[in-house]
Amino acid sequence: MLSNTYHRFAGSNLERLAALSDGIFAVAMTLLVLDLHVPSIEPPGGAGPLWAAGAWHAEHALWSALVGLAPRVLVYLLGFLTLGIFWIGQQTQLNHFERSDRRLTWIHLAFLLVVAVMPFSTSLLAEYTALRVALLVYWLHLLMLGALLLASLRYAARAGLIRDDGPATAGMRAAAERRIVVAQALYALAVVLGAVSTYLSVGLIIALQLNSALAPRIRPLDRY
Amino acid sequence: MLSNTYHRFAGSNLERLAALSDGIFAVAMTLLVLDLHVPSIEPPGGAGPLWAAGAWHAEHALWSALVGLAPRVLVYLLGFLTLGIFWIGQQTQLNHFERSDRRLTWIHLAFLLVVAVMPFSTSLLAEYTALRVALLVYWLHLLMLGALLLASLRYAARAGLIRDDGPATAGMRAAAERRIVVAQALYALAVVLGAVSTYLSVGLIIALQLNSALAPRIRPLDRY
Amino acid sequence: MLSNTYHRFAGSNLERLAALSDGIFAVAMTLLVLDLHVPSIEPPGGAGPLWAAGAWHAEHALWSALVGLAPRVLVYLLGFLTLGIFWIGQQTQLNHFERSDRRLTWIHLAFLLVVAVMPFSTSLLAEYTALRVALLVYWLHLLMLGALLLASLRYAARAGLIRDDGPATAGMRAAAERRIVVAQALYALAVVLGAVSTYLSVGLIIALQLNSALAPRIRPLDRY
Amino acid sequence: MLSNTYHRFAGSNLERLAALSDGIFAVAMTLLVLDLHVPSIEPPGGAGPLWAAGAWHAEHALWSALVGLAPRVLVYLLGFLTLGIFWIGQQTQLNHFERSDRRLTWIHLAFLLVVAVMPFSTSLLAEYTALRVALLVYWLHLLMLGALLLASLRYAARAGLIRDDGPATAGMRAAAERRIVVAQALYALAVVLGAVSTYLSVGLIIALQLNSALAPRIRPLDRY
């Protein structure tokens, strides 16, 4: 009885859930990049004007070192895009909720746990882009993020936590659900192609995320 | 006289206390995971299709390395669950407070200090799961978090900082206090069993935290 | 149709965009400094009163080590000034927006991606201040930050997302655009001088940022 | 003219300044602790029950390693207390401001820069507690934090940015100013005693911070 009272009030504050989410997304998005280390070149050189003898040599060494970081930068771009897409996905849901409850809060905490692990799985993919295991781990994270957003939507609908904005509400929810399912099906397809080449998979996933970010551009994909 | 005026206004803003708390929890929750390092395998290999000769070898090496991280992942899961539980516990309290004052703010700053140390004690437990000293340090953190939330509740009640929501208020407070005390008694029991095996203790604490997160499932525990 | 409904609502919450921005700026501003490592001196010494024999020796060793950090500190100061300037620039824009939409949100996410990379490019410049490549990378970041703020302003105007505050609105927008363009022109000029000496460039950029922070002091620059 | 319009609006949002501040304080408070590394002991041992042969040996090794961290923990405690005190000081000011302007925002950004450097100077003091140079660097940070809060208060008063809460306002401001000045005088005194022993200085500063946190306990100090 009394503990029911506790459960009824615990975790009901949507604003603080949103604030915690923004904080975790902000830290994860920044830590993604933290793994980019300044390369060390030998000798550092420089300091003279550009037309001094040997000035171009050190410049070239640093340039090559930076170009060598490019594939890694691409994977981090993917990591940032992914976090951005799911941040928008989550905030769109939260905007439509009337309030939260304990269970919905835990669904979102599980979602945030996966978000917090993204820098790890992104680093793993950056380090071992050629290996399917790294790709599968990354995909598993995408899958969990999608599944948890879907779970949040369904639970909120069942528990009556969604704000009723008139006739549009049911359509919105169906559209949001379809969107998650279609995106997940496309991610899965991209990962299956990893049997041939993981680079193909990563390229496809980046293309899907870019489409989602720049949407609605590819009409056939936008119908869902 | 004048300084009383200062003390009356200092630290009275609940919203900023909540924002600082969300920030510290967000950073701590993300840093927990930061200690998970991408394993290095030798040779990295890969890049060919999955049916190429030797393709499975590198995959297997990475897979084994990741499986080796599993116990550590479990301890981090425990760390995240613990932070999630105390985040909900704190925000439930703050939601019921009318305003803060200087002393209540310092109780919560002490609480946040312990939260900020959690990545350290979680790492310690992940590294030395077999040692009682690591378990005791972790438990001491759990104890301090519980004790500080209890102190916050009692001080706020005494200082008249709790919002009066009618007859439910006193019951709520009693339920919240009982909840903290029961949880702490169960943690203490789990730690005592660490004399036999620390793995048993850690398993039990994970079970308790999961029950708290997925509650109310185990009826007998939910009465408190 | 349905997906249009989704796009109409997705990412429309300005407050959460502001919160995510504040989080990313906060982490980036703090991580800038994280790269400042405590120097190690040999032997550590100390502990006696200042008039004990040899007491000044260890003091002097630490002092020299800290003085050696000075150029690096200057570059970090530049990094902080830059982030501060763009933080003010972004919040001034967001304050004048009525709401956001999906596309505007992605423009700001791209802006935040560049912000998150700033600790890397600042470290690069601190490590290789004498090399043009490091300077160019830093300048590219400045350019992207300016270009994205400009894109945000123009897109918001075209999409009708700017709050109408009467006749001042159009003047405000023109002033903000001119401000970005003039600042970028001055940055570009400073970078061109890097052909002679990168130290000259960095010094000039620091001077420009200081002027922007302490503005309006230099009258001729303030007309824009 | 136009640029005046820009300056009038730039940086006027107190809420976002508060959010950025909370973020930077949260990250700095958590990073303080990040420097506490899990000690490594040899051999790790453990896993048997507590009465197994040799079980106490590994426990003792970890215990000793942790005890060795104690002085460092004390300095971190000082770091956290200091950040807590200045966080309360800043938020008390912001609560009383009507709005911000560009210059006030930059005063607070400078304040936040010093806050972001605190993990560095705290680490420095933890590493070289016996050296006056480390103590002076730490004190310089305390001095700058106090000076910037004082500057913020005076500038806000002069620029008419303080909310008028009736006759109490002027008294409040005088009390806050006196508080900062007295605290700084006591810090300076503690640092001068560092000529004899830096441990004495650090102990005194910890005592002052604890008094400030637990205030008002020491009556003579509370009159200011």
mmCIF file with all atom_site columns, N, CA and C in Angstrom, chain B residues 2-3 5-7 9-11 13 16 19-20 23-24 27 102-103 106 109 113 116 120 123-124 128 130-133 195-196, chain D residues 22 26 36 38-41 47-50 59 77 80-81 85 87-88 90-92 94-95 172 178-179 212-213 216-217 222:
data_model
loop_
_atom_site.group_PDB
_atom_site.id
_atom_site.type_symbol
_atom_site.label_atom_id
_atom_site.label_alt_id
_atom_site.label_comp_id
_atom_site.label_asym_id
_atom_site.label_entity_id
_atom_site.label_seq_id
_atom_site.pdbx_PDB_ins_code
_atom_site.Cartn_x
_atom_site.Cartn_y
_atom_site.Cartn_z
_atom_site.occupancy
_atom_site.B_iso_or_equiv
_atom_site.pdbx_formal_charge
_atom_site.auth_seq_id
_atom_site.auth_comp_id
_atom_site.auth_asym_id
_atom_site.auth_atom_id
_atom_site.pdbx_PDB_model_num
ATOM 1   N N  . LEU B 1 2   ? 23.344 40.341  8.715   1.00 0.00 ? 2   LEU B N  1
ATOM 2   C CA . LEU B 1 2   ? 23.496 40.379  7.266   1.00 0.00 ? 2   LEU B CA 1
ATOM 3   C C  . LEU B 1 2   ? 23.834 39.011  6.729   1.00 0.00 ? 2   LEU B C  1
ATOM 4   N N  . SER B 1 3   ? 24.735 38.308  7.461   1.00 0.00 ? 3   SER B N  1
ATOM 5   C CA . SER B 1 3   ? 25.139 37.011  6.945   1.00 0.00 ? 3   SER B CA 1
ATOM 6   C C  . SER B 1 3   ? 23.971 36.035  7.041   1.00 0.00 ? 3   SER B C  1
ATOM 7   N N  . THR B 1 5   ? 21.035 36.832  6.338   1.00 0.00 ? 5   THR B N  1
ATOM 8   C CA . THR B 1 5   ? 20.349 37.097  5.089   1.00 0.00 ? 5   THR B CA 1
ATOM 9   C C  . THR B 1 5   ? 20.992 36.289  3.972   1.00 0.00 ? 5   THR B C  1
ATOM 10  N N  . TYR B 1 6   ? 22.329 36.272  3.974   1.00 0.00 ? 6   TYR B N  1
ATOM 11  C CA . TYR B 1 6   ? 23.008 35.519  2.916   1.00 0.00 ? 6   TYR B CA 1
ATOM 12  C C  . TYR B 1 6   ? 22.664 34.042  3.008   1.00 0.00 ? 6   TYR B C  1
ATOM 13  N N  . HIS B 1 7   ? 22.742 33.502  4.249   1.00 0.00 ? 7   HIS B N  1
ATOM 14  C CA . HIS B 1 7   ? 22.470 32.074  4.398   1.00 0.00 ? 7   HIS B CA 1
ATOM 15  C C  . HIS B 1 7   ? 21.050 31.720  4.023   1.00 0.00 ? 7   HIS B C  1
ATOM 16  N N  . PHE B 1 9   ? 19.328 32.872  1.642   1.00 0.00 ? 9   PHE B N  1
ATOM 17  C CA . PHE B 1 9   ? 19.111 32.777  0.204   1.00 0.00 ? 9   PHE B CA 1
ATOM 18  C C  . PHE B 1 9   ? 20.057 31.793  -0.490  1.00 0.00 ? 9   PHE B C  1
ATOM 19  N N  . ALA B 1 10  ? 21.211 31.555  0.151   1.00 0.00 ? 10  ALA B N  1
ATOM 20  C CA . ALA B 1 10  ? 22.220 30.732  -0.527  1.00 0.00 ? 10  ALA B CA 1
ATOM 21  C C  . ALA B 1 10  ? 21.717 29.306  -0.714  1.00 0.00 ? 10  ALA B C  1
ATOM 22  N N  . GLY B 1 11  ? 21.869 28.801  -1.923  1.00 0.00 ? 11  GLY B N  1
ATOM 23  C CA . GLY B 1 11  ? 21.566 27.402  -2.187  1.00 0.00 ? 11  GLY B CA 1
ATOM 24  C C  . GLY B 1 11  ? 20.101 27.062  -2.121  1.00 0.00 ? 11  GLY B C  1
ATOM 25  N N  . ASN B 1 13  ? 17.928 27.225  -4.585  1.00 0.00 ? 13  ASN B N  1
ATOM 26  C CA . ASN B 1 13  ? 17.348 26.950  -5.897  1.00 0.00 ? 13  ASN B CA 1
ATOM 27  C C  . ASN B 1 13  ? 17.362 25.452  -6.195  1.00 0.00 ? 13  ASN B C  1
ATOM 28  N N  . ARG B 1 16  ? 18.475 24.323  -9.893  1.00 0.00 ? 16  ARG B N  1
ATOM 29  C CA . ARG B 1 16  ? 19.903 24.227  -10.207 1.00 0.00 ? 16  ARG B CA 1
ATOM 30  C C  . ARG B 1 16  ? 20.533 23.040  -9.494  1.00 0.00 ? 16  ARG B C  1
ATOM 31  N N  . ALA B 1 19  ? 19.772 20.238  -11.712 1.00 0.00 ? 19  ALA B N  1
ATOM 32  C CA . ALA B 1 19  ? 20.574 20.274  -12.941 1.00 0.00 ? 19  ALA B CA 1
ATOM 33  C C  . ALA B 1 19  ? 21.994 19.809  -12.673 1.00 0.00 ? 19  ALA B C  1
ATOM 34  N N  . LEU B 1 20  ? 22.582 20.262  -11.551 1.00 0.00 ? 20  LEU B N  1
ATOM 35  C CA . LEU B 1 20  ? 23.922 19.808  -11.209 1.00 0.00 ? 20  LEU B CA 1
ATOM 36  C C  . LEU B 1 20  ? 23.925 18.300  -10.982 1.00 0.00 ? 20  LEU B C  1
ATOM 37  N N  . GLY B 1 23  ? 23.763 16.455  -14.198 1.00 0.00 ? 23  GLY B N  1
ATOM 38  C CA . GLY B 1 23  ? 25.060 16.515  -14.862 1.00 0.00 ? 23  GLY B CA 1
ATOM 39  C C  . GLY B 1 23  ? 26.047 15.518  -14.269 1.00 0.00 ? 23  GLY B C  1
ATOM 40  N N  . ILE B 1 24  ? 26.133 15.496  -12.933 1.00 0.00 ? 24  ILE B N  1
ATOM 41  C CA . ILE B 1 24  ? 27.100 14.599  -12.286 1.00 0.00 ? 24  ILE B CA 1
ATOM 42  C C  . ILE B 1 24  ? 26.719 13.141  -12.528 1.00 0.00 ? 24  ILE B C  1
ATOM 43  N N  . VAL B 1 27  ? 27.660 12.287  -16.174 1.00 0.00 ? 27  VAL B N  1
ATOM 44  C CA . VAL B 1 27  ? 29.088 12.080  -16.378 1.00 0.00 ? 27  VAL B CA 1
ATOM 45  C C  . VAL B 1 27  ? 29.533 10.779  -15.725 1.00 0.00 ? 27  VAL B C  1
ATOM 46  N N  . ARG B 1 102 ? 20.679 26.098  2.426   1.00 0.00 ? 102 ARG B N  1
ATOM 47  C CA . ARG B 1 102 ? 22.112 25.849  2.377   1.00 0.00 ? 102 ARG B CA 1
ATOM 48  C C  . ARG B 1 102 ? 22.496 24.466  2.883   1.00 0.00 ? 102 ARG B C  1
ATOM 49  N N  . ARG B 1 103 ? 21.891 24.069  4.006   1.00 0.00 ? 103 ARG B N  1
ATOM 50  C CA . ARG B 1 103 ? 22.302 22.803  4.598   1.00 0.00 ? 103 ARG B CA 1
ATOM 51  C C  . ARG B 1 103 ? 21.828 21.620  3.749   1.00 0.00 ? 103 ARG B C  1
ATOM 52  N N  . TRP B 1 106 ? 24.087 21.169  0.902   1.00 0.00 ? 106 TRP B N  1
ATOM 53  C CA . TRP B 1 106 ? 25.352 20.483  1.212   1.00 0.00 ? 106 TRP B CA 1
ATOM 54  C C  . TRP B 1 106 ? 25.169 18.995  1.421   1.00 0.00 ? 106 TRP B C  1
ATOM 55  N N  . LEU B 1 109 ? 25.225 17.827  -2.006  1.00 0.00 ? 109 LEU B N  1
ATOM 56  C CA . LEU B 1 109 ? 26.568 17.884  -2.585  1.00 0.00 ? 109 LEU B CA 1
ATOM 57  C C  . LEU B 1 109 ? 27.415 16.716  -2.079  1.00 0.00 ? 109 LEU B C  1
ATOM 58  N N  . LEU B 1 113 ? 29.156 13.902  -4.260  1.00 0.00 ? 113 LEU B N  1
ATOM 59  C CA . LEU B 1 113 ? 30.569 13.530  -4.148  1.00 0.00 ? 113 LEU B CA 1
ATOM 60  C C  . LEU B 1 113 ? 30.703 12.012  -4.200  1.00 0.00 ? 113 LEU B C  1
ATOM 61  N N  . ALA B 1 116 ? 30.131 10.796  -7.637  1.00 0.00 ? 116 ALA B N  1
ATOM 62  C CA . ALA B 1 116 ? 31.285 11.040  -8.511  1.00 0.00 ? 116 ALA B CA 1
ATOM 63  C C  . ALA B 1 116 ? 32.402 10.028  -8.272  1.00 0.00 ? 116 ALA B C  1
ATOM 64  N N  . PHE B 1 120 ? 35.188 5.080   -9.638  1.00 0.00 ? 120 PHE B N  1
ATOM 65  C CA . PHE B 1 120 ? 36.396 4.530   -9.017  1.00 0.00 ? 120 PHE B CA 1
ATOM 66  C C  . PHE B 1 120 ? 36.088 3.231   -8.293  1.00 0.00 ? 120 PHE B C  1
ATOM 67  N N  . SER B 1 123 ? 35.266 0.416   -10.664 1.00 0.00 ? 123 SER B N  1
ATOM 68  C CA . SER B 1 123 ? 36.481 -0.100  -11.294 1.00 0.00 ? 123 SER B CA 1
ATOM 69  C C  . SER B 1 123 ? 37.243 -0.993  -10.333 1.00 0.00 ? 123 SER B C  1
ATOM 70  N N  . LEU B 1 124 ? 37.319 -0.544  -9.081  1.00 0.00 ? 124 LEU B N  1
ATOM 71  C CA . LEU B 1 124 ? 38.039 -1.319  -8.070  1.00 0.00 ? 124 LEU B CA 1
ATOM 72  C C  . LEU B 1 124 ? 37.399 -2.697  -7.921  1.00 0.00 ? 124 LEU B C  1
ATOM 73  N N  . TYR B 1 128 ? 39.179 -6.245  -8.750  1.00 0.00 ? 128 TYR B N  1
ATOM 74  C CA . TYR B 1 128 ? 39.469 -7.141  -7.627  1.00 0.00 ? 128 TYR B CA 1
ATOM 75  C C  . TYR B 1 128 ? 38.192 -7.757  -7.072  1.00 0.00 ? 128 TYR B C  1
ATOM 76  N N  . ALA B 1 130 ? 37.430 -10.609 -6.408  1.00 0.00 ? 130 ALA B N  1
ATOM 77  C CA . ALA B 1 130 ? 37.632 -11.697 -5.446  1.00 0.00 ? 130 ALA B CA 1
ATOM 78  C C  . ALA B 1 130 ? 38.021 -11.189 -4.055  1.00 0.00 ? 130 ALA B C  1
ATOM 79  N N  . LEU B 1 131 ? 38.325 -9.904  -3.937  1.00 0.00 ? 131 LEU B N  1
ATOM 80  C CA . LEU B 1 131 ? 38.829 -9.413  -2.651  1.00 0.00 ? 131 LEU B CA 1
ATOM 81  C C  . LEU B 1 131 ? 37.740 -8.709  -1.841  1.00 0.00 ? 131 LEU B C  1
ATOM 82  N N  . ARG B 1 132 ? 37.697 -9.043  -0.559  1.00 0.00 ? 132 ARG B N  1
ATOM 83  C CA . ARG B 1 132 ? 36.688 -8.424  0.337   1.00 0.00 ? 132 ARG B CA 1
ATOM 84  C C  . ARG B 1 132 ? 36.890 -6.925  0.475   1.00 0.00 ? 132 ARG B C  1
ATOM 85  N N  . VAL B 1 133 ? 38.139 -6.489  0.402   1.00 0.00 ? 133 VAL B N  1
ATOM 86  C CA . VAL B 1 133 ? 38.399 -5.059  0.591   1.00 0.00 ? 133 VAL B CA 1
ATOM 87  C C  . VAL B 1 133 ? 37.678 -4.255  -0.493  1.00 0.00 ? 133 VAL B C  1
ATOM 88  N N  . ALA B 1 195 ? 32.144 -13.186 3.153   1.00 0.00 ? 195 ALA B N  1
ATOM 89  C CA . ALA B 1 195 ? 33.159 -13.935 3.902   1.00 0.00 ? 195 ALA B CA 1
ATOM 90  C C  . ALA B 1 195 ? 33.350 -15.301 3.256   1.00 0.00 ? 195 ALA B C  1
ATOM 91  N N  . VAL B 1 196 ? 32.256 -15.870 2.728   1.00 0.00 ? 196 VAL B N  1
ATOM 92  C CA . VAL B 1 196 ? 32.345 -17.152 2.014   1.00 0.00 ? 196 VAL B CA 1
ATOM 93  C C  . VAL B 1 196 ? 32.881 -16.933 0.596   1.00 0.00 ? 196 VAL B C  1
ATOM 94  N N  . ASP D 1 22  ? 26.269 24.689  -14.631 1.00 0.00 ? 22  ASP D N  1
ATOM 95  C CA . ASP D 1 22  ? 26.029 23.405  -13.974 1.00 0.00 ? 22  ASP D CA 1
ATOM 96  C C  . ASP D 1 22  ? 26.760 22.290  -14.697 1.00 0.00 ? 22  ASP D C  1
ATOM 97  N N  . ALA D 1 26  ? 29.636 20.143  -13.039 1.00 0.00 ? 26  ALA D N  1
ATOM 98  C CA . ALA D 1 26  ? 29.412 18.694  -12.938 1.00 0.00 ? 26  ALA D CA 1
ATOM 99  C C  . ALA D 1 26  ? 30.590 17.931  -13.517 1.00 0.00 ? 26  ALA D C  1
ATOM 100 N N  . LEU D 1 36  ? 41.973 9.544   -9.556  1.00 0.00 ? 36  LEU D N  1
ATOM 101 C CA . LEU D 1 36  ? 42.185 8.473   -8.585  1.00 0.00 ? 36  LEU D CA 1
ATOM 102 C C  . LEU D 1 36  ? 42.243 7.173   -9.358  1.00 0.00 ? 36  LEU D C  1
ATOM 103 N N  . VAL D 1 38  ? 42.774 3.071   -9.839  1.00 0.00 ? 38  VAL D N  1
ATOM 104 C CA . VAL D 1 38  ? 42.719 1.812   -9.112  1.00 0.00 ? 38  VAL D CA 1
ATOM 105 C C  . VAL D 1 38  ? 44.148 1.310   -8.987  1.00 0.00 ? 38  VAL D C  1
ATOM 106 N N  . PRO D 1 39  ? 44.622 1.049   -7.751  1.00 0.00 ? 39  PRO D N  1
ATOM 107 C CA . PRO D 1 39  ? 46.014 0.604   -7.592  1.00 0.00 ? 39  PRO D CA 1
ATOM 108 C C  . PRO D 1 39  ? 46.163 -0.819  -8.128  1.00 0.00 ? 39  PRO D C  1
ATOM 109 N N  . SER D 1 40  ? 47.376 -1.153  -8.567  1.00 0.00 ? 40  SER D N  1
ATOM 110 C CA . SER D 1 40  ? 47.586 -2.538  -8.982  1.00 0.00 ? 40  SER D CA 1
ATOM 111 C C  . SER D 1 40  ? 48.467 -3.234  -7.961  1.00 0.00 ? 40  SER D C  1
ATOM 112 N N  . ILE D 1 41  ? 48.030 -4.396  -7.500  1.00 0.00 ? 41  ILE D N  1
ATOM 113 C CA . ILE D 1 41  ? 48.784 -5.134  -6.493  1.00 0.00 ? 41  ILE D CA 1
ATOM 114 C C  . ILE D 1 41  ? 49.229 -6.449  -7.113  1.00 0.00 ? 41  ILE D C  1
ATOM 115 N N  . ALA D 1 47  ? 39.585 -15.034 -4.201  1.00 0.00 ? 47  ALA D N  1
ATOM 116 C CA . ALA D 1 47  ? 38.627 -15.991 -4.730  1.00 0.00 ? 47  ALA D CA 1
ATOM 117 C C  . ALA D 1 47  ? 38.219 -17.092 -3.752  1.00 0.00 ? 47  ALA D C  1
ATOM 118 N N  . GLY D 1 48  ? 39.067 -17.487 -2.795  1.00 0.00 ? 48  GLY D N  1
ATOM 119 C CA . GLY D 1 48  ? 38.668 -18.484 -1.815  1.00 0.00 ? 48  GLY D CA 1
ATOM 120 C C  . GLY D 1 48  ? 37.884 -17.840 -0.682  1.00 0.00 ? 48  GLY D C  1
ATOM 121 N N  . PRO D 1 49  ? 37.300 -18.660 0.219   1.00 0.00 ? 49  PRO D N  1
ATOM 122 C CA . PRO D 1 49  ? 36.637 -18.068 1.405   1.00 0.00 ? 49  PRO D CA 1
ATOM 123 C C  . PRO D 1 49  ? 37.689 -17.415 2.297   1.00 0.00 ? 49  PRO D C  1
ATOM 124 N N  . LEU D 1 50  ? 37.195 -16.619 3.218   1.00 0.00 ? 50  LEU D N  1
ATOM 125 C CA . LEU D 1 50  ? 38.083 -15.776 4.009   1.00 0.00 ? 50  LEU D CA 1
ATOM 126 C C  . LEU D 1 50  ? 38.997 -16.601 4.917   1.00 0.00 ? 50  LEU D C  1
ATOM 127 N N  . GLU D 1 59  ? 44.170 -9.506  0.627   1.00 0.00 ? 59  GLU D N  1
ATOM 128 C CA . GLU D 1 59  ? 43.316 -8.442  1.186   1.00 0.00 ? 59  GLU D CA 1
ATOM 129 C C  . GLU D 1 59  ? 44.175 -7.330  1.770   1.00 0.00 ? 59  GLU D C  1
ATOM 130 N N  . LEU D 1 77  ? 38.988 15.800  -1.751  1.00 0.00 ? 77  LEU D N  1
ATOM 131 C CA . LEU D 1 77  ? 37.888 16.266  -0.932  1.00 0.00 ? 77  LEU D CA 1
ATOM 132 C C  . LEU D 1 77  ? 37.914 17.798  -0.883  1.00 0.00 ? 77  LEU D C  1
ATOM 133 N N  . PHE D 1 80  ? 36.617 19.153  -4.132  1.00 0.00 ? 80  PHE D N  1
ATOM 134 C CA . PHE D 1 80  ? 35.164 19.073  -4.247  1.00 0.00 ? 80  PHE D CA 1
ATOM 135 C C  . PHE D 1 80  ? 34.485 20.138  -3.381  1.00 0.00 ? 80  PHE D C  1
ATOM 136 N N  . LEU D 1 81  ? 34.988 20.289  -2.151  1.00 0.00 ? 81  LEU D N  1
ATOM 137 C CA . LEU D 1 81  ? 34.444 21.314  -1.246  1.00 0.00 ? 81  LEU D CA 1
ATOM 138 C C  . LEU D 1 81  ? 34.553 22.693  -1.896  1.00 0.00 ? 81  LEU D C  1
ATOM 139 N N  . ILE D 1 85  ? 31.497 25.130  -2.809  1.00 0.00 ? 85  ILE D N  1
ATOM 140 C CA . ILE D 1 85  ? 31.338 26.473  -2.234  1.00 0.00 ? 85  ILE D CA 1
ATOM 141 C C  . ILE D 1 85  ? 31.153 27.521  -3.337  1.00 0.00 ? 85  ILE D C  1
ATOM 142 N N  . TRP D 1 87  ? 30.183 26.971  -6.425  1.00 0.00 ? 87  TRP D N  1
ATOM 143 C CA . TRP D 1 87  ? 28.946 26.712  -7.155  1.00 0.00 ? 87  TRP D CA 1
ATOM 144 C C  . TRP D 1 87  ? 27.776 27.394  -6.437  1.00 0.00 ? 87  TRP D C  1
ATOM 145 N N  . ILE D 1 88  ? 27.728 27.223  -5.101  1.00 0.00 ? 88  ILE D N  1
ATOM 146 C CA . ILE D 1 88  ? 26.663 27.875  -4.330  1.00 0.00 ? 88  ILE D CA 1
ATOM 147 C C  . ILE D 1 88  ? 26.799 29.390  -4.437  1.00 0.00 ? 88  ILE D C  1
ATOM 148 N N  . GLN D 1 90  ? 28.069 31.155  -6.862  1.00 0.00 ? 90  GLN D N  1
ATOM 149 C CA . GLN D 1 90  ? 27.653 31.647  -8.165  1.00 0.00 ? 90  GLN D CA 1
ATOM 150 C C  . GLN D 1 90  ? 26.135 31.570  -8.336  1.00 0.00 ? 90  GLN D C  1
ATOM 151 N N  . GLN D 1 91  ? 25.543 30.424  -7.917  1.00 0.00 ? 91  GLN D N  1
ATOM 152 C CA . GLN D 1 91  ? 24.103 30.315  -8.138  1.00 0.00 ? 91  GLN D CA 1
ATOM 153 C C  . GLN D 1 91  ? 23.315 31.300  -7.274  1.00 0.00 ? 91  GLN D C  1
ATOM 154 N N  . THR D 1 92  ? 23.866 31.603  -6.078  1.00 0.00 ? 92  THR D N  1
ATOM 155 C CA . THR D 1 92  ? 23.185 32.601  -5.249  1.00 0.00 ? 92  THR D CA 1
ATOM 156 C C  . THR D 1 92  ? 23.158 33.943  -5.987  1.00 0.00 ? 92  THR D C  1
ATOM 157 N N  . LEU D 1 94  ? 23.400 34.402  -9.361  1.00 0.00 ? 94  LEU D N  1
ATOM 158 C CA . LEU D 1 94  ? 22.546 34.318  -10.555 1.00 0.00 ? 94  LEU D CA 1
ATOM 159 C C  . LEU D 1 94  ? 21.054 34.378  -10.188 1.00 0.00 ? 94  LEU D C  1
ATOM 160 N N  . ASN D 1 95  ? 20.714 33.764  -9.034  1.00 0.00 ? 95  ASN D N  1
ATOM 161 C CA . ASN D 1 95  ? 19.313 33.821  -8.604  1.00 0.00 ? 95  ASN D CA 1
ATOM 162 C C  . ASN D 1 95  ? 18.821 35.245  -8.396  1.00 0.00 ? 95  ASN D C  1
ATOM 163 N N  . MET D 1 172 ? 22.012 42.541  1.235   1.00 0.00 ? 172 MET D N  1
ATOM 164 C CA . MET D 1 172 ? 22.430 41.272  0.640   1.00 0.00 ? 172 MET D CA 1
ATOM 165 C C  . MET D 1 172 ? 23.751 41.399  -0.108  1.00 0.00 ? 172 MET D C  1
ATOM 166 N N  . ARG D 1 178 ? 31.276 41.238  1.470   1.00 0.00 ? 178 ARG D N  1
ATOM 167 C CA . ARG D 1 178 ? 32.110 41.087  2.651   1.00 0.00 ? 178 ARG D CA 1
ATOM 168 C C  . ARG D 1 178 ? 32.532 39.634  2.811   1.00 0.00 ? 178 ARG D C  1
ATOM 169 N N  . ARG D 1 179 ? 31.580 38.733  2.543   1.00 0.00 ? 179 ARG D N  1
ATOM 170 C CA . ARG D 1 179 ? 31.853 37.303  2.633   1.00 0.00 ? 179 ARG D CA 1
ATOM 171 C C  . ARG D 1 179 ? 33.020 36.886  1.744   1.00 0.00 ? 179 ARG D C  1
ATOM 172 N N  . SER D 1 212 ? 32.873 26.670  5.997   1.00 0.00 ? 212 SER D N  1
ATOM 173 C CA . SER D 1 212 ? 31.956 27.335  5.074   1.00 0.00 ? 212 SER D CA 1
ATOM 174 C C  . SER D 1 212 ? 30.817 26.405  4.676   1.00 0.00 ? 212 SER D C  1
ATOM 175 N N  . ALA D 1 213 ? 31.129 25.115  4.478   1.00 0.00 ? 213 ALA D N  1
ATOM 176 C CA . ALA D 1 213 ? 30.105 24.160  4.077   1.00 0.00 ? 213 ALA D CA 1
ATOM 177 C C  . ALA D 1 213 ? 29.139 23.859  5.214   1.00 0.00 ? 213 ALA D C  1
ATOM 178 N N  . PRO D 1 216 ? 26.388 27.898  9.644   1.00 0.00 ? 216 PRO D N  1
ATOM 179 C CA . PRO D 1 216 ? 27.207 28.745  10.499  1.00 0.00 ? 216 PRO D CA 1
ATOM 180 C C  . PRO D 1 216 ? 27.455 28.078  11.830  1.00 0.00 ? 216 PRO D C  1
ATOM 181 N N  . ARG D 1 217 ? 28.679 27.592  11.995  1.00 0.00 ? 217 ARG D N  1
ATOM 182 C CA . ARG D 1 217 ? 29.031 26.929  13.240  1.00 0.00 ? 217 ARG D CA 1
ATOM 183 C C  . ARG D 1 217 ? 29.991 27.777  14.068  1.00 0.00 ? 217 ARG D C  1
ATOM 184 N N  . ASP D 1 222 ? 31.253 33.732  11.441  1.00 0.00 ? 222 ASP D N  1
ATOM 185 C CA . ASP D 1 222 ? 29.980 33.851  10.750  1.00 0.00 ? 222 ASP D CA 1
ATOM 186 C C  . ASP D 1 222 ? 29.459 35.282  10.714  1.00 0.00 ? 222 ASP D C  1
#
